[in-house]
Short mmCIF file of C-alpha atoms in Angstrom, two decimals:
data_model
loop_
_atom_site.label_atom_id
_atom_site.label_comp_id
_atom_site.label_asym_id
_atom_site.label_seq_id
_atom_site.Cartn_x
_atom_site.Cartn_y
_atom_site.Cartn_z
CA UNK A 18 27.70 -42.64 -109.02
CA UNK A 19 24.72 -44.50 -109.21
CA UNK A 20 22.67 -41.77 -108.31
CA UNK A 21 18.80 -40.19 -108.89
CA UNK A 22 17.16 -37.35 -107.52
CA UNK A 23 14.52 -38.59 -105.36
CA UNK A 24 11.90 -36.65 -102.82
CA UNK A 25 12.31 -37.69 -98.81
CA UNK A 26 9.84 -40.61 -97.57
CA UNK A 27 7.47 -40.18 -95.32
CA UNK A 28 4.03 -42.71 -94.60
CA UNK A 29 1.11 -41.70 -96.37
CA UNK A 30 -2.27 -40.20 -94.65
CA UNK A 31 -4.79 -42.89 -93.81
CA UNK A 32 -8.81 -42.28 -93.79
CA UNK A 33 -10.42 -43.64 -91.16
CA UNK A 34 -12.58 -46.67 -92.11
CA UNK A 35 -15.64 -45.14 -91.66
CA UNK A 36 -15.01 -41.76 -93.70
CA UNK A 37 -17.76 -41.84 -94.97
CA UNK A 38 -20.11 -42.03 -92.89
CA UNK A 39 -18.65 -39.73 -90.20
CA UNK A 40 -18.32 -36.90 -92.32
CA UNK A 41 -21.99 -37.92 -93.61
CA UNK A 42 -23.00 -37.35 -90.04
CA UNK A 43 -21.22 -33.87 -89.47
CA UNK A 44 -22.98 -32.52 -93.08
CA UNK A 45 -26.29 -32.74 -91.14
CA UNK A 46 -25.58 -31.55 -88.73
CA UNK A 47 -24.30 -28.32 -90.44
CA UNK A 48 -27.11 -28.35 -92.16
CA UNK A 49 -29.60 -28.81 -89.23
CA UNK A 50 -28.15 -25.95 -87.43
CA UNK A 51 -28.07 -23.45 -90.90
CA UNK A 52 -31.98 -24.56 -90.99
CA UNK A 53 -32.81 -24.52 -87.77
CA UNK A 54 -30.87 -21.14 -86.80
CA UNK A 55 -31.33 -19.62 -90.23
CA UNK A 56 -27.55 -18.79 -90.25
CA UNK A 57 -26.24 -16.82 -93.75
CA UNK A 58 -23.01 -18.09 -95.41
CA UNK A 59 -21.52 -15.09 -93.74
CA UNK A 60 -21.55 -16.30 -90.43
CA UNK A 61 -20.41 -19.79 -91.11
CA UNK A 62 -16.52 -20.14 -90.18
CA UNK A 63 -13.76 -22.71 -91.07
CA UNK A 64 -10.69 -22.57 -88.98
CA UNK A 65 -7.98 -24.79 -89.26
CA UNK A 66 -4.09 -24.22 -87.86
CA UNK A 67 -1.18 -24.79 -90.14
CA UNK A 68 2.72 -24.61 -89.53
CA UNK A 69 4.36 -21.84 -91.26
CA UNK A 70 8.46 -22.88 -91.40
CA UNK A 71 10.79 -19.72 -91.05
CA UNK A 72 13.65 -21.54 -93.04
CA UNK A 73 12.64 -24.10 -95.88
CA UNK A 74 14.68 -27.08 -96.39
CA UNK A 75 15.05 -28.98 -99.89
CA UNK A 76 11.97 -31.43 -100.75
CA UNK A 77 14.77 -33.78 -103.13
CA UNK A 78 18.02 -34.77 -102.60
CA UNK A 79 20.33 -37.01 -104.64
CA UNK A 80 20.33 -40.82 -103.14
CA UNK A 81 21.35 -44.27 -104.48
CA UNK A 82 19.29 -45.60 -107.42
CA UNK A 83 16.72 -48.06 -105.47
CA UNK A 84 17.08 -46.73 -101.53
CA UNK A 85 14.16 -46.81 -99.72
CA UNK A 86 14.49 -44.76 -97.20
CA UNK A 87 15.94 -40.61 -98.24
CA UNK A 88 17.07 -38.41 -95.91
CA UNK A 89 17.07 -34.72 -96.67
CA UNK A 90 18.78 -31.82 -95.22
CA UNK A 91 16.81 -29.69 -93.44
CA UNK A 92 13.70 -32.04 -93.61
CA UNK A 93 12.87 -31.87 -90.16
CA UNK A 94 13.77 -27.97 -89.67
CA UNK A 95 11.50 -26.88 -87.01
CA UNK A 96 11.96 -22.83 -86.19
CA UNK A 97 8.23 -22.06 -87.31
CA UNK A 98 4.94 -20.63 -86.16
CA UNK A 99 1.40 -21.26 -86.16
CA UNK A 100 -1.04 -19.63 -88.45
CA UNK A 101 -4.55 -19.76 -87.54
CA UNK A 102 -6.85 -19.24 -90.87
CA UNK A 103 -10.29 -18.42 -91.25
CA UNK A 104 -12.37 -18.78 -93.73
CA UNK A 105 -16.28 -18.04 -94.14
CA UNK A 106 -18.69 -19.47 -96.40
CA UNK A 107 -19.21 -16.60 -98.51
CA UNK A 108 -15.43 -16.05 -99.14
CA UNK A 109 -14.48 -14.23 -96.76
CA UNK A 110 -10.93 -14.63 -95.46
CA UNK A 111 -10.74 -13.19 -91.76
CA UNK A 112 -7.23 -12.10 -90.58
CA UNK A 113 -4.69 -14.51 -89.54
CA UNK A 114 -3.43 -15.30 -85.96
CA UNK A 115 0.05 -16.57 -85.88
CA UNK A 116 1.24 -18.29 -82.63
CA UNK A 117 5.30 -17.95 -81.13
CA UNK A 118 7.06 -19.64 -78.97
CA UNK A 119 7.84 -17.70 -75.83
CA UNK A 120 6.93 -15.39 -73.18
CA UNK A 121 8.43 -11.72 -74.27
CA UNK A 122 7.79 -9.32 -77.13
CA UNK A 123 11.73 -10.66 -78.06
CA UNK A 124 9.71 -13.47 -79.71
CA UNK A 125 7.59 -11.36 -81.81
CA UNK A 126 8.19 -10.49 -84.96
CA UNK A 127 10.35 -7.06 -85.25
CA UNK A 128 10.11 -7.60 -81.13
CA UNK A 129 6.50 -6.25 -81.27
CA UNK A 130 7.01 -3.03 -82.26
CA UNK A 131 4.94 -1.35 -84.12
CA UNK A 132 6.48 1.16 -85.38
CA UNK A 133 7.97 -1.08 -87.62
CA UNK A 134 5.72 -0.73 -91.50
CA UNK A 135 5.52 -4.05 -92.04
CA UNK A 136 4.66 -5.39 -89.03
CA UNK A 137 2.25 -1.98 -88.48
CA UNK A 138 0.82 -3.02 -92.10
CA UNK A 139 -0.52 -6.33 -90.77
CA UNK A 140 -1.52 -5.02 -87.61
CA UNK A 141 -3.95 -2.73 -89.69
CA UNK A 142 -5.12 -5.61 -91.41
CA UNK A 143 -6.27 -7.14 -88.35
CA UNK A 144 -3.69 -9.75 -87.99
CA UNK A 145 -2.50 -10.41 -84.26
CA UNK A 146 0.48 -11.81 -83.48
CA UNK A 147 0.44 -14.42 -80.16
CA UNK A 148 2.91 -15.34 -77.05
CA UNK A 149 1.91 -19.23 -76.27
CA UNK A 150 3.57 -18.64 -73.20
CA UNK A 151 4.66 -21.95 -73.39
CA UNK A 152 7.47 -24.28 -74.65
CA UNK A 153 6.12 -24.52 -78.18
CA UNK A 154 4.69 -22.51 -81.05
CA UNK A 155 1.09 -24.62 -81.52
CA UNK A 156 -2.22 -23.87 -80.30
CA UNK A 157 -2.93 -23.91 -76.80
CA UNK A 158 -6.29 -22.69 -74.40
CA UNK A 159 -5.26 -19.30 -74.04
CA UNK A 160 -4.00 -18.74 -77.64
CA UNK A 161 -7.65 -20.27 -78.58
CA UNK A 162 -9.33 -18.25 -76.28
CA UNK A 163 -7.38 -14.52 -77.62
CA UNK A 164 -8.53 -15.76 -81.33
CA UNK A 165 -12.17 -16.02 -80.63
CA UNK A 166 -12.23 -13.14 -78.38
CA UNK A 167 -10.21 -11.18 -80.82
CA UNK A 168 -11.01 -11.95 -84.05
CA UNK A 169 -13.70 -14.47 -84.25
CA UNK A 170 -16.57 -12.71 -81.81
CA UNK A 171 -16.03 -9.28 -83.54
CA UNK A 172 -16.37 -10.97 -87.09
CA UNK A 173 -19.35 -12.70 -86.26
CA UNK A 174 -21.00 -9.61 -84.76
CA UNK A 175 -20.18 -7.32 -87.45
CA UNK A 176 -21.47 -9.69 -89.86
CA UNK A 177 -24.76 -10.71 -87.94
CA UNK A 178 -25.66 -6.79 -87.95
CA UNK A 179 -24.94 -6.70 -91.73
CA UNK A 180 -27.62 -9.26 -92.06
CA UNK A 181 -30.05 -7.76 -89.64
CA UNK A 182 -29.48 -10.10 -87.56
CA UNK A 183 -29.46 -9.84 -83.34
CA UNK A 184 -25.39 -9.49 -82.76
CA UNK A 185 -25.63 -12.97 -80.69
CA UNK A 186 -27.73 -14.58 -83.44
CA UNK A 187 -26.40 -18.06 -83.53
CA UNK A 188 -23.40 -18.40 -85.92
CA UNK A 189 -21.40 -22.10 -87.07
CA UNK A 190 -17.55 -22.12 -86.65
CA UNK A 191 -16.18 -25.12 -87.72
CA UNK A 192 -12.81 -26.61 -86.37
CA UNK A 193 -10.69 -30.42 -86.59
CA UNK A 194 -10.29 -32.15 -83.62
CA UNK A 195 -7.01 -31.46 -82.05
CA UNK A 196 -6.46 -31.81 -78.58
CA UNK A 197 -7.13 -28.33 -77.78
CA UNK A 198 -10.07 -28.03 -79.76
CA UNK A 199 -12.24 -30.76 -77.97
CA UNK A 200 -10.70 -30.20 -74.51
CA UNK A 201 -13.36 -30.03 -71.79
CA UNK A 202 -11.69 -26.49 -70.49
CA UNK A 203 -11.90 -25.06 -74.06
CA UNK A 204 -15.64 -26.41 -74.72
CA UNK A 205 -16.85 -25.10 -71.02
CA UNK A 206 -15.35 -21.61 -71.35
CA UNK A 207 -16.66 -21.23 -75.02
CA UNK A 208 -20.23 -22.54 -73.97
CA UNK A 209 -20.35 -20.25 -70.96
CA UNK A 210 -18.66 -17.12 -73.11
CA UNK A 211 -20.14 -17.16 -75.89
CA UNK A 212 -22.75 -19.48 -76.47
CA UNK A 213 -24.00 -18.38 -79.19
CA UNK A 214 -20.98 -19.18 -81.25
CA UNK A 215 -21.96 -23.04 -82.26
CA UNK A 216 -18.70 -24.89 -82.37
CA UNK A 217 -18.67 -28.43 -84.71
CA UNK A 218 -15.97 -30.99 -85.45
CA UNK A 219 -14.66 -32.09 -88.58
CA UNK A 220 -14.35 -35.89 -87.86
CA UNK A 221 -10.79 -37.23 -87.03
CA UNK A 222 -7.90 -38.16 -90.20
CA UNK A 223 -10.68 -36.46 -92.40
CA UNK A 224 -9.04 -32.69 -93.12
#
């Protein structure tokens, strides 16, 4: 048939031109603050969001020997989540927030409840499960604000007492630069909350 299995197209990730110097710039200032504020490992956070797919299409599909463009079935399947990771310096992994689309507990998993084991397991764990009260599943200003109430505050307190520290000590959380992230609501209310909680950027195209 003329056939050969071939993985669907897509453009490749750019860097920015100046990759190198902009996350040059963001390394001192890390380690400006660590100096400066004395901060352990412990209480230096990574956070980063990442789509979690409910149903997985195929990744290769069979297409004419020499096409250039391949499309693949289920490619662009889009009934998913957000998972919010966390991950400090020293290794720790915190617990995961993962982000729904809709308003009710009917968009939870197992509807919320938690009598359910599995979903009770994770709720143990410290993993909370999110409403975006909006039309999509991605991170939005009250999702952000329920993580860093929720998990990231709590983390950094519990880990600034373990290190003797004053439970407001200063403590790094690094995130990207999505929309959210940089807003001027988000950067006000986090300021004014909690300002202890030093927020830098990982520069643009560079995660």
């Amino acid at each position: 048939l003329g056939w050969t299995l071939r993985r669907a197209t897509k453009a490749a990730h750019k860097l920015p031109e100046d990759w190198r110097t902009s996350t040059y710039k963001a390394a001192l200032r890390a380690a400006y603050a660590l100096q400066h504020f004395y901060i352990p490992a412990a209480c230096i956070v990574n956070s980063d969001e990442t789509q979690l797919l409910l149903q997985h299409g195929g990744e290769c599909s069979y297409a004419p020997i020499g096409a250039h463009q391949v499309d693949v079935l289920g490619k662009e399947e889009k009934r998913a989540c957000t998972i919010m990771t966390s991950l400090a310096m020293d290794g720790t992994l915190l617990p995961f927030q993962s982000i729904w689309k809709g308003s009710t507990n009917r968009s939870l998993p197992f509807s919320n409840d938690h009598s359910n084991p599995l979903l009770q397991e994770a709720v143990e764990q410290g993993h909370i499960f999110t409403l975006s009260h909006s039309a999509t599943y991605w991170t939005n200003f009250h999702t952000l604000k329920l993580f860093v109430n929720t998990l990231l505050v709590p983390y950094f307190e519990r880990q600034n007492k373990n290190h003797s520290r004053p439970s407001h000590a200063s403590c790094l959380w690094i995130i990207d630069v999505y929309s959210v992230h940089r807003s001027e609501e988000f950067r006000a209310w986090i300021h004014e909350t909690h300002p202890w909680v030093l927020v830098h950027y990982i520069p643009a195209s560079c995660t």
